[in-house]
């Protein structure tokens, strides 16, 4: 993450309009314990990264000033009409931070929010941006276990607590369902899983990484062992030695060709036809971004990893999630395309 120079901040400060500084005295605590003075009804909110943009959309889409990355054509039918044409502003935090502060301030946000990793680097950046621009900046914990509380906290900051309670209660119910299912399945009987990324399937998140968090939350035993807690590059021989019972991938090219690839033929998941392409419209089911969209992934993975134990109809559950969180209920044709059936 790059840190901005005083000269850049001075330019941003000069561009700020009175609306960007208009605070009416409502004090909140963010996930770091910082006291942040925010508007009573934030009307123009900038999301610092993709996870925050997704959470903001689900809670208060009318307050969005833009997208970190504008939705593509296939995403649009699953998003409310009023957000489809919002501009792409770039990201303030994370890998490849691209936001132009002149553009940011010209959008006249009255609040900046971030949802994700909480560490000294992000805390320092939030403090610097807030001090130099005058725009309040709140940080929300993006860990999987903290999701219900994070939804409530963000909703309180945005001034939509009732909406937040509805979504948080849904998240708690889904997490409780997973826990109840896992209580019936001994750990050594839960499937081993390899999460394949990239067109060759040879990039994989190691155990404990945020990219694999959802696999482990649903009880899958991640086979990828590496020195890093991030993404690791592996070889077909390593995957063969790990012998995963299930392969989850987010890459269409890999999913299309893995069944005919000789170097993968000995992998149990491939031989037994248990390679699953995770849906990704309008947001990924696994980690793209690691936000509340992962609740849909939790439902989907439960049915893929435990097809005999999972209860209810997958299509109906996904349709319910989309209607509640994204505001639009997919029709039968859209569900078929989304789920790859």
Tab-separated table of C-alpha atoms in Angstrom:
chain	number	residue	atom	x	y	z
A	1	UNK	CA	0.000	0.000	0.000
A	2	UNK	CA	1.447	3.373	-0.911
A	3	UNK	CA	1.402	6.239	1.574
A	4	UNK	CA	0.452	9.621	0.218
A	5	UNK	CA	2.758	12.615	0.361
A	6	UNK	CA	1.921	15.909	2.046
A	7	UNK	CA	1.868	17.591	-1.365
A	8	UNK	CA	-0.823	15.198	-2.621
A	9	UNK	CA	-2.875	15.686	0.513
A	10	UNK	CA	-2.553	19.446	0.229
A	11	UNK	CA	-3.960	19.238	-3.276
A	12	UNK	CA	-6.807	17.066	-2.030
A	13	UNK	CA	-7.511	19.466	0.793
A	14	UNK	CA	-7.662	22.394	-1.581
A	15	UNK	CA	-10.148	20.554	-3.780
A	16	UNK	CA	-12.456	19.594	-0.935
A	17	UNK	CA	-15.835	21.306	-0.901
A	18	UNK	CA	-17.693	22.423	2.222
A	19	UNK	CA	-19.982	19.397	1.844
A	20	UNK	CA	-17.017	17.117	2.433
A	21	UNK	CA	-16.437	18.653	5.846
A	22	UNK	CA	-20.063	18.941	6.939
A	23	UNK	CA	-20.294	16.946	10.150
A	24	UNK	CA	-23.239	17.193	12.494
A	25	UNK	CA	-21.736	15.679	15.586
A	26	UNK	CA	-22.661	11.961	15.604
A	27	UNK	CA	-19.747	10.096	17.176
A	28	UNK	CA	-19.156	6.376	16.489
A	29	UNK	CA	-16.428	3.887	17.278
A	30	UNK	CA	-15.016	1.901	14.384
A	31	UNK	CA	-13.483	-1.592	14.617
A	32	UNK	CA	-10.167	-0.197	15.830
A	33	UNK	CA	-11.721	1.755	18.703
A	34	UNK	CA	-11.114	5.070	16.928
A	35	UNK	CA	-13.748	7.687	17.624
A	36	UNK	CA	-15.027	8.958	14.285
A	37	UNK	CA	-17.369	11.922	13.898
A	38	UNK	CA	-19.761	11.100	11.061
A	39	UNK	CA	-22.855	12.679	9.519
A	40	UNK	CA	-26.163	11.582	11.042
A	41	UNK	CA	-27.313	10.429	7.599
A	42	UNK	CA	-24.286	9.892	5.341
A	43	UNK	CA	-25.456	10.655	1.821
A	44	UNK	CA	-22.245	10.382	-0.214
A	45	UNK	CA	-19.998	7.498	0.827
A	46	UNK	CA	-16.732	6.409	-0.739
A	47	UNK	CA	-15.703	2.767	-0.291
A	48	UNK	CA	-11.928	2.394	0.046
A	49	UNK	CA	-11.784	-1.112	-1.464
A	50	UNK	CA	-13.935	-3.800	-3.121
A	51	UNK	CA	-15.058	-5.492	0.134
A	52	UNK	CA	-16.292	-2.154	1.465
A	53	UNK	CA	-18.039	-1.347	-1.823
A	54	UNK	CA	-19.942	-4.638	-1.693
A	55	UNK	CA	-21.005	-4.131	1.922
A	56	UNK	CA	-21.992	-0.529	1.217
A	57	UNK	CA	-24.098	-1.635	-1.755
A	58	UNK	CA	-25.977	-4.216	0.300
A	59	UNK	CA	-26.717	-1.754	3.104
A	60	UNK	CA	-27.216	1.648	1.464
A	61	UNK	CA	-26.807	1.663	-2.331
A	62	UNK	CA	-28.260	5.154	-2.655
A	63	UNK	CA	-25.237	6.551	-0.784
A	64	UNK	CA	-22.617	5.172	-3.187
A	65	UNK	CA	-20.604	7.807	-5.065
A	66	UNK	CA	-18.980	5.222	-7.334
A	67	UNK	CA	-17.445	1.779	-7.656
A	68	UNK	CA	-13.897	0.710	-6.957
A	69	UNK	CA	-14.227	-1.344	-10.134
A	70	UNK	CA	-17.262	-0.672	-12.291
A	71	UNK	CA	-19.541	-3.706	-12.796
A	72	UNK	CA	-19.254	-5.479	-16.123
A	73	UNK	CA	-22.062	-6.457	-18.481
A	74	UNK	CA	-22.792	-9.845	-16.936
A	75	UNK	CA	-23.036	-8.257	-13.473
A	76	UNK	CA	-25.615	-5.624	-14.314
A	77	UNK	CA	-28.802	-7.749	-14.262
A	78	UNK	CA	-28.060	-8.651	-10.631
A	79	UNK	CA	-27.586	-5.035	-9.482
A	80	UNK	CA	-30.122	-2.293	-8.833
A	81	UNK	CA	-30.570	0.111	-11.778
A	82	UNK	CA	-29.487	3.188	-9.797
A	83	UNK	CA	-25.936	1.874	-9.262
A	84	UNK	CA	-25.233	0.387	-12.677
A	85	UNK	CA	-23.878	3.591	-14.214
A	86	UNK	CA	-21.910	4.900	-11.243
A	87	UNK	CA	-18.325	5.841	-12.152
A	88	UNK	CA	-15.256	3.728	-11.512
A	89	UNK	CA	-13.168	5.650	-8.968
A	90	UNK	CA	-10.415	3.152	-8.111
A	91	UNK	CA	-9.293	1.826	-4.759
A	92	UNK	CA	-7.726	3.630	-1.847
A	93	UNK	CA	-6.392	0.535	-0.033
A	94	UNK	CA	-5.024	-2.906	-0.830
A	95	UNK	CA	-2.999	-4.242	-3.721
A	96	UNK	CA	-2.962	-1.987	-6.766
A	97	UNK	CA	-4.381	1.073	-5.008
A	98	UNK	CA	-5.285	3.342	-7.904
A	99	UNK	CA	-7.560	6.068	-6.612
A	100	UNK	CA	-6.788	9.615	-7.679
A	101	UNK	CA	-7.430	11.810	-4.665
A	102	UNK	CA	-8.457	14.680	-6.918
A	103	UNK	CA	-11.204	12.444	-8.287
A	104	UNK	CA	-12.078	11.251	-4.795
A	105	UNK	CA	-12.538	14.733	-3.396
A	106	UNK	CA	-14.339	16.003	-6.484
A	107	UNK	CA	-16.958	13.302	-5.765
A	108	UNK	CA	-17.604	15.191	-2.494
A	109	UNK	CA	-17.889	12.236	-0.123
A	110	UNK	CA	-19.057	12.957	3.403
A	111	UNK	CA	-17.704	9.604	4.634
A	112	UNK	CA	-15.021	7.051	3.695
A	113	UNK	CA	-15.423	3.432	4.806
A	114	UNK	CA	-13.141	0.424	4.585
A	115	UNK	CA	-14.007	-3.207	5.339
A	116	UNK	CA	-11.226	-5.751	5.650
A	117	UNK	CA	-7.932	-6.306	7.408
A	118	UNK	CA	-7.339	-4.310	10.561
A	119	UNK	CA	-3.642	-3.672	11.206
A	120	UNK	CA	-1.360	-0.698	11.980
A	121	UNK	CA	-0.832	0.119	8.298
A	122	UNK	CA	-4.551	0.495	7.586
A	123	UNK	CA	-5.149	2.347	10.856
A	124	UNK	CA	-2.342	4.788	10.034
A	125	UNK	CA	-3.667	5.394	6.527
A	126	UNK	CA	-7.189	6.018	7.786
A	127	UNK	CA	-5.912	8.550	10.298
A	128	UNK	CA	-3.792	10.348	7.720
A	129	UNK	CA	-6.555	10.566	5.135
A	130	UNK	CA	-9.070	11.793	7.698
A	131	UNK	CA	-6.713	14.383	9.156
A	132	UNK	CA	-5.564	15.786	5.835
A	133	UNK	CA	-8.894	15.800	3.976
A	134	UNK	CA	-11.365	16.405	6.776
A	135	UNK	CA	-13.500	13.486	5.584
A	136	UNK	CA	-14.307	10.971	8.342
A	137	UNK	CA	-12.843	7.510	7.696
A	138	UNK	CA	-14.187	4.409	9.466
A	139	UNK	CA	-12.594	0.935	9.496
A	140	UNK	CA	-14.675	-2.244	9.843
A	141	UNK	CA	-13.282	-5.708	10.659
A	142	UNK	CA	-13.576	-7.932	7.571
A	143	UNK	CA	-12.896	-11.331	9.159
A	144	UNK	CA	-15.436	-14.058	8.487
A	145	UNK	CA	-16.349	-14.656	12.114
A	146	UNK	CA	-16.936	-10.947	12.688
A	147	UNK	CA	-19.326	-10.606	9.735
A	148	UNK	CA	-22.633	-10.218	11.639
A	149	UNK	CA	-21.119	-7.619	13.970
A	150	UNK	CA	-19.425	-5.879	11.052
A	151	UNK	CA	-22.738	-5.590	9.212
A	152	UNK	CA	-24.355	-4.035	12.280
A	153	UNK	CA	-21.453	-1.661	12.826
A	154	UNK	CA	-21.377	-0.479	9.222
A	155	UNK	CA	-25.164	-0.082	9.218
A	156	UNK	CA	-24.972	2.049	12.365
A	157	UNK	CA	-22.324	4.251	10.772
A	158	UNK	CA	-24.417	4.585	7.617
A	159	UNK	CA	-27.558	5.419	9.574
A	160	UNK	CA	-29.502	2.294	8.525
A	161	UNK	CA	-29.547	0.123	11.675
A	162	UNK	CA	-32.772	-1.719	10.813
A	163	UNK	CA	-31.391	-2.814	7.454
A	164	UNK	CA	-28.211	-3.871	9.195
A	165	UNK	CA	-30.074	-5.968	11.744
A	166	UNK	CA	-31.951	-7.785	8.979
A	167	UNK	CA	-28.761	-8.709	7.123
A	168	UNK	CA	-26.803	-9.500	10.291
A	169	UNK	CA	-29.523	-11.833	11.551
A	170	UNK	CA	-29.475	-13.625	8.194
A	171	UNK	CA	-25.696	-14.015	8.433
A	172	UNK	CA	-25.956	-15.411	11.958
A	173	UNK	CA	-28.574	-17.917	10.845
A	174	UNK	CA	-26.443	-19.176	7.956
A	175	UNK	CA	-23.355	-19.510	10.149
A	176	UNK	CA	-25.392	-21.383	12.757
A	177	UNK	CA	-26.684	-23.767	10.083
A	178	UNK	CA	-23.134	-24.570	9.012
A	179	UNK	CA	-22.113	-25.186	12.616
A	180	UNK	CA	-25.087	-27.506	13.175
A	181	UNK	CA	-24.195	-29.496	10.054
A	182	UNK	CA	-20.523	-29.792	11.005
A	183	UNK	CA	-21.425	-31.094	14.449
A	184	UNK	CA	-22.762	-34.205	12.704
A	185	UNK	CA	-19.645	-34.785	10.596
A	186	UNK	CA	-16.372	-35.792	12.303
A	187	UNK	CA	-13.434	-33.702	11.171
A	188	UNK	CA	-11.619	-36.649	9.603
A	189	UNK	CA	-14.688	-37.330	7.440
A	190	UNK	CA	-14.863	-33.832	5.999
A	191	UNK	CA	-13.524	-33.537	2.436
A	192	UNK	CA	-10.029	-32.395	1.578
A	193	UNK	CA	-10.191	-29.392	-0.752
A	194	UNK	CA	-7.857	-27.723	-3.208
A	195	UNK	CA	-8.751	-24.171	-4.251
A	196	UNK	CA	-7.441	-23.653	-7.785
A	197	UNK	CA	-6.792	-20.191	-9.167
A	198	UNK	CA	-5.462	-19.112	-12.550
A	199	UNK	CA	-5.937	-20.722	-15.988
A	200	UNK	CA	-3.590	-23.598	-15.057
A	201	UNK	CA	-5.023	-24.035	-11.567
A	202	UNK	CA	-1.592	-23.814	-9.985
A	203	UNK	CA	-2.089	-20.798	-7.751
A	204	UNK	CA	-3.728	-21.634	-4.446
A	205	UNK	CA	-4.288	-19.913	-1.089
A	206	UNK	CA	-2.467	-21.579	1.785
A	207	UNK	CA	-4.125	-22.629	4.997
A	208	UNK	CA	-5.091	-19.655	7.099
A	209	UNK	CA	-5.178	-17.136	4.248
A	210	UNK	CA	-8.148	-14.826	3.780
A	211	UNK	CA	-8.652	-16.275	0.292
A	212	UNK	CA	-9.245	-19.746	1.734
A	213	UNK	CA	-11.131	-18.575	4.820
A	214	UNK	CA	-14.522	-19.614	3.473
A	215	UNK	CA	-13.289	-23.142	2.616
A	216	UNK	CA	-12.140	-23.660	6.178
A	217	UNK	CA	-15.261	-22.007	7.672
A	218	UNK	CA	-17.454	-24.570	5.959
A	219	UNK	CA	-15.293	-27.411	7.266
A	220	UNK	CA	-13.254	-28.165	4.156
A	221	UNK	CA	-9.718	-29.350	4.883
A	222	UNK	CA	-7.500	-27.120	2.767
A	223	UNK	CA	-4.651	-29.236	1.379
A	224	UNK	CA	-2.429	-26.336	0.328
A	225	UNK	CA	0.476	-26.075	2.725
A	226	UNK	CA	2.968	-23.256	2.187
A	227	UNK	CA	5.227	-20.948	4.137
A	228	UNK	CA	3.070	-17.992	3.179
A	229	UNK	CA	-0.387	-17.193	4.567
A	230	UNK	CA	-1.280	-15.814	1.154
A	231	UNK	CA	-1.316	-17.243	-2.364
A	232	UNK	CA	1.197	-19.960	-3.227
A	233	UNK	CA	2.365	-21.267	-6.595
A	234	UNK	CA	2.317	-25.067	-6.681
A	235	UNK	CA	2.979	-27.856	-9.167
A	236	UNK	CA	0.684	-30.582	-10.553
A	237	UNK	CA	2.872	-33.107	-8.721
A	238	UNK	CA	2.148	-31.398	-5.401
A	239	UNK	CA	-1.590	-31.412	-6.044
A	240	UNK	CA	-1.413	-35.086	-6.988
A	241	UNK	CA	0.444	-35.845	-3.742
A	242	UNK	CA	-2.124	-33.904	-1.712
A	243	UNK	CA	-4.897	-35.937	-3.426
A	244	UNK	CA	-7.790	-33.547	-2.752
A	245	UNK	CA	-11.272	-35.035	-2.815
A	246	UNK	CA	-12.782	-31.771	-4.080
A	247	UNK	CA	-11.371	-29.028	-6.300
A	248	UNK	CA	-12.966	-25.579	-6.189
A	249	UNK	CA	-11.922	-23.115	-8.875
A	250	UNK	CA	-12.735	-19.525	-9.740
A	251	UNK	CA	-11.261	-19.744	-13.258
A	252	UNK	CA	-13.519	-20.731	-16.163
A	253	UNK	CA	-10.623	-21.746	-18.420
A	254	UNK	CA	-9.218	-24.144	-15.858
A	255	UNK	CA	-12.654	-25.614	-15.117
A	256	UNK	CA	-13.234	-26.228	-18.822
A	257	UNK	CA	-9.995	-28.085	-19.501
A	258	UNK	CA	-8.963	-29.805	-16.265
A	259	UNK	CA	-10.966	-32.946	-16.998
A	260	UNK	CA	-8.922	-33.627	-20.144
A	261	UNK	CA	-5.524	-32.621	-18.717
A	262	UNK	CA	-3.347	-35.750	-18.218
A	263	UNK	CA	-1.367	-34.194	-15.372
A	264	UNK	CA	-4.593	-33.824	-13.387
A	265	UNK	CA	-6.167	-37.180	-14.213
A	266	UNK	CA	-4.784	-38.879	-11.116
A	267	UNK	CA	-6.219	-36.304	-8.714
A	268	UNK	CA	-9.202	-37.933	-6.953
A	269	UNK	CA	-11.433	-34.858	-7.319
A	270	UNK	CA	-10.867	-34.807	-11.088
A	271	UNK	CA	-11.239	-38.556	-11.535
A	272	UNK	CA	-14.510	-38.532	-9.579
A	273	UNK	CA	-15.967	-35.412	-11.226
A	274	UNK	CA	-15.866	-33.228	-8.136
A	275	UNK	CA	-14.407	-30.090	-9.702
A	276	UNK	CA	-16.696	-27.107	-9.152
A	277	UNK	CA	-16.536	-23.650	-10.724
A	278	UNK	CA	-17.571	-21.062	-8.143
A	279	UNK	CA	-20.152	-18.518	-9.347
A	280	UNK	CA	-18.864	-14.964	-9.594
A	281	UNK	CA	-21.732	-12.690	-10.654
A	282	UNK	CA	-22.056	-9.921	-9.592
A	283	UNK	CA	-19.543	-10.772	-6.834
A	284	UNK	CA	-17.520	-13.930	-6.292
A	285	UNK	CA	-18.739	-16.700	-4.019
A	286	UNK	CA	-15.252	-17.458	-2.640
A	287	UNK	CA	-13.149	-14.335	-2.185
A	288	UNK	CA	-13.628	-11.804	-4.927
A	289	UNK	CA	-14.059	-9.682	-2.938
A	290	UNK	CA	-13.888	-11.131	0.611
A	291	UNK	CA	-17.084	-9.433	1.762
A	292	UNK	CA	-20.681	-10.373	2.576
A	293	UNK	CA	-20.992	-12.023	-0.843
A	294	UNK	CA	-19.207	-14.961	0.801
A	295	UNK	CA	-22.472	-15.839	2.526
A	296	UNK	CA	-23.735	-17.021	-0.867
A	297	UNK	CA	-20.521	-19.001	-1.152
A	298	UNK	CA	-21.151	-20.550	2.250
A	299	UNK	CA	-24.523	-21.836	1.051
A	300	UNK	CA	-23.106	-23.069	-2.259
A	301	UNK	CA	-20.095	-24.800	-0.683
A	302	UNK	CA	-22.277	-26.566	1.872
A	303	UNK	CA	-24.184	-28.201	-0.963
A	304	UNK	CA	-21.032	-29.033	-2.938
A	305	UNK	CA	-18.984	-30.438	-0.069
A	306	UNK	CA	-21.851	-32.197	1.715
A	307	UNK	CA	-24.430	-33.046	-0.963
A	308	UNK	CA	-26.077	-35.742	1.161
A	309	UNK	CA	-26.224	-33.774	4.402
A	310	UNK	CA	-27.080	-30.283	3.130
A	311	UNK	CA	-30.737	-29.437	3.589
A	312	UNK	CA	-33.048	-27.395	1.397
A	313	UNK	CA	-32.970	-26.367	-2.234
A	314	UNK	CA	-29.766	-24.653	-3.357
A	315	UNK	CA	-31.464	-22.621	-6.070
A	316	UNK	CA	-34.110	-21.278	-3.701
A	317	UNK	CA	-31.499	-20.382	-1.075
A	318	UNK	CA	-29.335	-18.486	-3.562
A	319	UNK	CA	-32.367	-16.665	-4.962
A	320	UNK	CA	-33.316	-15.638	-1.413
A	321	UNK	CA	-29.816	-14.348	-0.708
A	322	UNK	CA	-29.700	-12.301	-3.925
A	323	UNK	CA	-33.098	-10.758	-3.269
A	324	UNK	CA	-32.240	-9.848	0.325
A	325	UNK	CA	-28.679	-8.594	-0.167
A	326	UNK	CA	-28.605	-7.356	-3.774
A	327	UNK	CA	-32.218	-6.218	-4.108
A	328	UNK	CA	-33.158	-8.349	-7.119
A	329	UNK	CA	-34.370	-11.950	-7.237
A	330	UNK	CA	-32.882	-14.008	-10.103
A	331	UNK	CA	-35.340	-15.811	-12.344
A	332	UNK	CA	-34.952	-19.494	-13.174
A	333	UNK	CA	-32.859	-18.884	-16.282
A	334	UNK	CA	-30.532	-16.541	-14.402
A	335	UNK	CA	-30.123	-19.068	-11.606
A	336	UNK	CA	-29.239	-21.786	-14.084
A	337	UNK	CA	-26.603	-19.585	-15.726
A	338	UNK	CA	-25.290	-18.379	-12.364
A	339	UNK	CA	-24.917	-21.834	-10.853
A	340	UNK	CA	-23.605	-23.452	-14.026
A	341	UNK	CA	-26.296	-26.114	-14.096
